[in-house]
Coordinates of C-alpha atoms in Angstrom, one line a residue:
M1 CA 139.3 66.0 -85.2
D2 CA 137.3 63.9 -82.7
N3 CA 134.2 65.6 -83.8
M4 CA 134.7 64.8 -87.5
L5 CA 131.5 64.2 -89.4
T6 CA 130.7 60.8 -90.8
F7 CA 129.2 61.1 -94.2
E8 CA 127.3 58.1 -95.5
S9 CA 125.3 57.2 -98.6
P10 CA 121.6 58.1 -98.1
Q11 CA 119.2 55.2 -97.4
F12 CA 115.5 55.3 -97.6
E13 CA 115.1 55.3 -93.9
D14 CA 117.2 58.6 -93.7
R15 CA 114.2 60.4 -95.1
Q16 CA 112.5 60.2 -91.7
W17 CA 115.1 62.6 -90.1
A18 CA 116.3 64.4 -93.3
Q19 CA 112.8 65.5 -94.5
P20 CA 112.0 67.7 -91.5
L21 CA 115.3 69.5 -92.0
L22 CA 114.6 70.1 -95.7
D23 CA 111.2 71.3 -94.8
A24 CA 112.7 73.7 -92.3
Q25 CA 115.0 75.0 -95.0
A26 CA 112.0 75.5 -97.4
S27 CA 114.3 76.1 -100.3
P28 CA 112.7 75.9 -103.8
A29 CA 116.0 74.7 -105.3
C30 CA 115.8 71.2 -106.8
E31 CA 118.8 70.0 -104.8
Y32 CA 116.8 70.3 -101.6
S33 CA 114.6 67.3 -102.2
F34 CA 115.4 64.0 -100.5
A35 CA 114.5 62.2 -103.7
S36 CA 117.1 64.1 -105.6
I37 CA 119.7 63.6 -103.0
Y38 CA 119.0 59.9 -102.9
L39 CA 118.6 59.3 -106.6
W40 CA 121.8 61.2 -107.7
S41 CA 123.9 59.8 -104.8
R42 CA 124.8 56.9 -107.2
A43 CA 125.7 59.2 -110.2
W44 CA 127.8 61.8 -108.4
P45 CA 128.6 60.1 -105.1
Q46 CA 126.5 62.2 -102.7
K47 CA 126.7 61.4 -99.0
I48 CA 124.8 62.9 -96.0
A49 CA 125.5 63.7 -92.4
R50 CA 123.7 65.4 -89.5
C51 CA 125.2 68.2 -87.6
G52 CA 122.9 69.4 -84.8
G53 CA 119.8 70.7 -86.6
S54 CA 121.4 70.7 -90.0
L55 CA 121.5 68.3 -92.9
L56 CA 124.9 68.3 -94.6
V57 CA 125.5 66.9 -98.1
Q58 CA 128.9 66.0 -99.5
I59 CA 129.3 65.7 -103.3
Q60 CA 132.0 64.3 -105.5
G61 CA 131.0 66.2 -108.7
K62 CA 132.5 68.1 -111.6
L63 CA 134.2 70.5 -109.1
G64 CA 135.7 67.6 -107.1
L65 CA 134.8 67.6 -103.5
S66 CA 132.0 70.1 -102.7
Y67 CA 129.0 70.5 -100.4
L68 CA 125.5 71.9 -100.5
C69 CA 124.8 74.8 -98.2
P70 CA 123.6 73.3 -94.9
A71 CA 119.8 72.8 -94.6
G72 CA 117.7 72.9 -91.5
S73 CA 116.8 74.9 -88.5
G74 CA 120.2 74.8 -86.7
P75 CA 122.6 77.8 -86.6
L76 CA 124.5 78.1 -89.9
A77 CA 128.0 79.0 -88.7
P78 CA 128.7 75.8 -86.8
A79 CA 127.5 73.7 -89.7
V80 CA 129.7 75.6 -92.1
D81 CA 132.7 75.1 -89.7
A82 CA 132.0 71.4 -89.7
L83 CA 132.0 71.3 -93.5
A84 CA 135.2 73.3 -93.6
E85 CA 136.8 70.8 -91.2
D86 CA 135.7 67.9 -93.4
A87 CA 137.1 69.6 -96.5
A88 CA 140.4 70.4 -94.7
A89 CA 140.7 66.7 -93.7
H90 CA 140.8 66.0 -97.5
G91 CA 143.4 68.8 -97.9
L92 CA 140.9 71.1 -99.6
P93 CA 139.3 74.5 -99.1
L94 CA 135.5 74.5 -98.6
T95 CA 133.4 74.8 -101.7
L96 CA 129.6 75.1 -101.6
V97 CA 127.6 74.5 -104.7
C98 CA 124.1 75.4 -105.8
V99 CA 123.9 78.3 -103.4
T100 CA 120.7 80.4 -103.9
E101 CA 120.5 84.2 -103.4
E102 CA 118.7 83.6 -100.0
Q103 CA 121.5 81.2 -98.9
R104 CA 124.2 83.6 -100.1
A105 CA 122.7 86.3 -97.9
A106 CA 122.5 83.9 -94.9
L107 CA 126.1 82.8 -95.4
E108 CA 127.3 86.4 -95.6
E109 CA 125.5 87.2 -92.4
A110 CA 126.6 84.1 -90.5
C111 CA 130.2 84.0 -91.9
P112 CA 131.0 87.6 -93.1
G113 CA 133.9 87.8 -95.6
R114 CA 134.5 84.1 -95.5
F115 CA 133.3 83.3 -99.0
A116 CA 133.7 84.5 -102.6
F117 CA 130.7 83.8 -104.8
E118 CA 130.6 83.0 -108.5
E119 CA 127.4 82.8 -110.5
D120 CA 126.7 79.4 -111.9
R121 CA 124.3 79.9 -114.9
D122 CA 124.3 76.2 -115.8
G123 CA 122.8 75.5 -112.4
F124 CA 119.9 78.0 -112.5
D125 CA 116.6 76.3 -111.9
Y126 CA 113.7 77.0 -114.2
L127 CA 110.5 77.7 -112.3
Y128 CA 107.1 78.1 -114.0
D129 CA 103.7 79.3 -112.8
I130 CA 101.8 76.0 -112.6
N131 CA 98.7 77.5 -114.2
R132 CA 100.7 78.6 -117.3
L133 CA 102.0 75.1 -117.8
A134 CA 98.6 73.5 -117.2
D135 CA 96.6 75.9 -119.4
L136 CA 99.2 77.1 -122.0
P137 CA 97.5 80.5 -122.5
G138 CA 98.6 83.4 -124.7
K139 CA 100.6 83.9 -127.9
K140 CA 103.9 82.8 -126.5
L141 CA 102.7 79.3 -125.9
H142 CA 100.7 79.0 -129.2
A143 CA 103.3 76.6 -130.7
K144 CA 102.9 74.3 -127.7
R145 CA 99.2 74.1 -128.1
N146 CA 99.6 73.4 -131.9
H147 CA 102.0 70.5 -131.1
I148 CA 99.5 69.0 -128.7
R149 CA 96.8 69.3 -131.3
R150 CA 98.9 67.3 -133.7
F151 CA 99.4 64.7 -131.0
D152 CA 95.6 64.6 -130.5
D153 CA 95.1 64.2 -134.2
Q154 CA 97.6 61.3 -134.4
F155 CA 96.3 59.6 -131.2
P156 CA 92.7 60.7 -130.7
D157 CA 92.2 57.9 -128.1
W158 CA 95.3 58.5 -126.0
L159 CA 94.9 58.0 -122.2
L160 CA 96.5 59.5 -119.1
E161 CA 97.3 57.1 -116.3
D162 CA 98.9 57.5 -112.8
I163 CA 102.2 55.6 -112.6
T164 CA 101.5 52.6 -110.4
P165 CA 103.4 49.3 -109.7
A166 CA 101.3 47.7 -112.5
N167 CA 102.7 50.0 -115.3
V168 CA 106.2 50.7 -113.9
P169 CA 107.8 47.9 -116.0
E170 CA 106.4 49.6 -119.2
C171 CA 107.9 53.0 -118.0
V172 CA 111.3 51.3 -117.4
E173 CA 111.1 49.9 -121.0
L174 CA 110.3 53.3 -122.4
E175 CA 113.3 54.7 -120.4
R176 CA 115.6 52.0 -121.8
Q177 CA 114.5 52.6 -125.4
W178 CA 114.9 56.4 -124.9
A179 CA 118.4 55.9 -123.5
A180 CA 119.4 53.6 -126.3
I181 CA 118.3 56.2 -128.9
R182 CA 120.3 58.9 -127.2
Q183 CA 123.4 56.7 -126.9
E184 CA 123.2 55.7 -130.5
E185 CA 122.9 59.3 -131.6
A186 CA 125.9 60.2 -129.5
G187 CA 128.0 57.2 -130.8
E188 CA 128.0 55.6 -127.4
D189 CA 127.6 51.9 -126.4
V190 CA 123.9 51.3 -126.5
N191 CA 124.2 48.4 -124.0
A192 CA 125.8 50.6 -121.3
V193 CA 123.5 51.8 -118.6
S194 CA 123.8 55.5 -117.8
E195 CA 123.6 57.0 -114.3
E196 CA 120.5 58.7 -115.4
T197 CA 118.8 55.5 -116.4
V198 CA 119.8 53.9 -113.0
A199 CA 118.2 57.0 -111.3
V200 CA 115.0 56.8 -113.3
I201 CA 114.6 53.1 -112.7
E202 CA 115.2 53.5 -109.0
A203 CA 112.8 56.4 -108.9
L204 CA 110.1 54.3 -110.6
Y205 CA 110.4 51.3 -108.4
H206 CA 110.6 53.3 -105.1
M207 CA 108.2 56.1 -105.7
D208 CA 106.4 55.7 -102.3
K209 CA 109.6 55.6 -100.3
L210 CA 110.9 58.8 -102.0
G211 CA 107.6 60.7 -102.0
L212 CA 107.3 60.7 -105.8
E213 CA 104.2 60.6 -108.1
G214 CA 103.9 60.4 -111.8
A215 CA 101.8 60.2 -114.9
L216 CA 102.1 58.4 -118.2
I217 CA 100.5 58.9 -121.6
R218 CA 99.4 55.7 -123.3
A219 CA 98.7 55.9 -127.1
D220 CA 97.8 52.9 -129.3
G221 CA 98.1 50.7 -126.2
S222 CA 101.7 51.6 -125.4
P223 CA 103.3 54.3 -123.1
V224 CA 104.8 57.1 -125.2
A225 CA 105.6 59.6 -122.4
F226 CA 105.9 59.8 -118.6
S227 CA 106.7 62.3 -116.0
L228 CA 107.8 61.9 -112.4
G229 CA 108.4 64.3 -109.5
G230 CA 107.5 65.3 -106.0
L231 CA 107.0 68.2 -103.7
I232 CA 110.1 70.3 -102.8
T233 CA 108.1 72.7 -100.6
P234 CA 104.3 73.0 -100.1
E235 CA 104.3 75.6 -103.0
V236 CA 106.9 74.1 -105.2
F237 CA 106.7 70.8 -107.1
G238 CA 109.8 69.4 -108.6
V239 CA 109.7 67.5 -111.9
N240 CA 112.6 65.1 -111.6
F241 CA 112.2 63.2 -114.9
E242 CA 110.2 63.6 -118.1
K243 CA 110.7 61.2 -120.9
S244 CA 109.2 60.7 -124.4
F245 CA 110.2 59.9 -127.9
G246 CA 111.3 62.9 -129.9
D247 CA 109.8 61.6 -133.1
I248 CA 106.3 61.6 -131.7
Q249 CA 105.2 65.2 -132.4
G250 CA 103.5 66.8 -129.4
A251 CA 104.2 64.0 -126.9
Y252 CA 106.6 66.1 -124.8
P253 CA 104.3 69.2 -124.6
A254 CA 101.3 66.9 -123.8
I255 CA 103.0 65.1 -120.9
N256 CA 104.3 68.5 -119.6
R257 CA 100.8 69.9 -119.6
E258 CA 99.1 66.8 -118.2
M259 CA 101.6 66.6 -115.3
A260 CA 101.0 70.3 -114.5
R261 CA 97.2 69.6 -114.5
L262 CA 97.6 66.5 -112.3
V263 CA 99.8 68.4 -109.8
R264 CA 97.3 71.3 -109.7
A265 CA 94.4 69.0 -109.1
R266 CA 96.2 66.9 -106.4
H267 CA 98.1 69.8 -104.7
P268 CA 96.0 73.0 -104.9
Q269 CA 98.6 74.9 -102.8
V270 CA 101.4 74.4 -105.4
K271 CA 102.2 77.6 -107.3
W272 CA 105.4 76.7 -109.1
L273 CA 106.8 73.8 -111.1
N274 CA 110.6 73.5 -110.7
R275 CA 111.8 71.8 -113.9
E276 CA 115.4 71.8 -112.6
D277 CA 118.5 73.2 -114.4
D278 CA 119.9 72.7 -117.9
L279 CA 123.4 71.6 -117.0
G280 CA 124.7 74.0 -119.7
L281 CA 123.4 71.7 -122.4
E282 CA 122.3 73.8 -125.4
G283 CA 119.3 71.7 -126.4
L284 CA 118.0 71.4 -122.9
R285 CA 118.4 75.1 -122.3
R286 CA 116.5 75.9 -125.5
A287 CA 113.7 73.5 -124.6
K288 CA 113.3 75.0 -121.1
L289 CA 113.4 78.6 -122.4
S290 CA 110.8 77.7 -125.0
Y291 CA 108.2 77.6 -122.1
Y292 CA 109.3 81.1 -121.0
P293 CA 110.1 80.5 -117.3
D294 CA 108.5 82.8 -114.8
L295 CA 111.6 82.6 -112.6
L296 CA 115.2 81.6 -113.1
L297 CA 116.4 80.7 -109.7
K298 CA 120.0 81.9 -109.5
K299 CA 122.7 79.7 -108.1
Y300 CA 126.3 80.4 -107.0
T301 CA 129.4 78.5 -106.2
A302 CA 130.9 79.8 -102.9
R303 CA 134.5 79.2 -102.1
T304 CA 136.3 80.1 -98.9
V305 CA 138.6 83.1 -99.3
S306 CA 142.2 82.6 -98.4
S307 CA 143.1 84.5 -95.2

């Protein structure tokens, strides 16, 4: 046990060593973004450690103690052994979450017969061709174009702005109002601050440190929608947060389209927008499916098989 890993909460400066390992992994999955690891480390305690050429992530989530599949350029089997040892120190078998098809194949090759895999539909990422979201072509997306037309009619002088330190406080206020509406609808304490709101506010105030960029729509002088995200791989841009008011018709489709256009203009090599998973929430699943994803990125939970 002398070589036990030391997992620690991610700090901004960890991005310097972690990002090259994430780049080497080149996974399109939303979990393999340093911004996601950092921002959600407060909501579900996520801690990180380095094992040779691998980034290891420990999560206290809905499945209890679990881990991401090791990321990096190092050999997979020793990193898996290190995770198994850490799990055993907590009296638990090793559980890996958010395992993609590619990672599943790598695990089966490096550790044959060691894991049983269970599909996790709630964790599937929704990936969209960036040109489809930027241009909204064809019959399937006709309704989205109509919603945006109604938004244009209601706010003919709306403006698109980059999110900058100057307008971050307004985005924070929009997030607080959005969260209060949701909490009131759910019968929750509107004065409580949710983990998501904490993550959004941290993301807004530390965009540069986390490699994030964003856009907001201003209508009648006030922000009515914003979107925030960053590159996961050179060809995949992850949308971490998208917020608007549900009673403003067309605001969500408008910010969705404008963010796609901004990313396309700024990062011509990007082919896909990863709009993350739906957490099994019916409304969120319906909304993500309404854009007809080009790819559902399958995820699995991998558990060690008893010998």
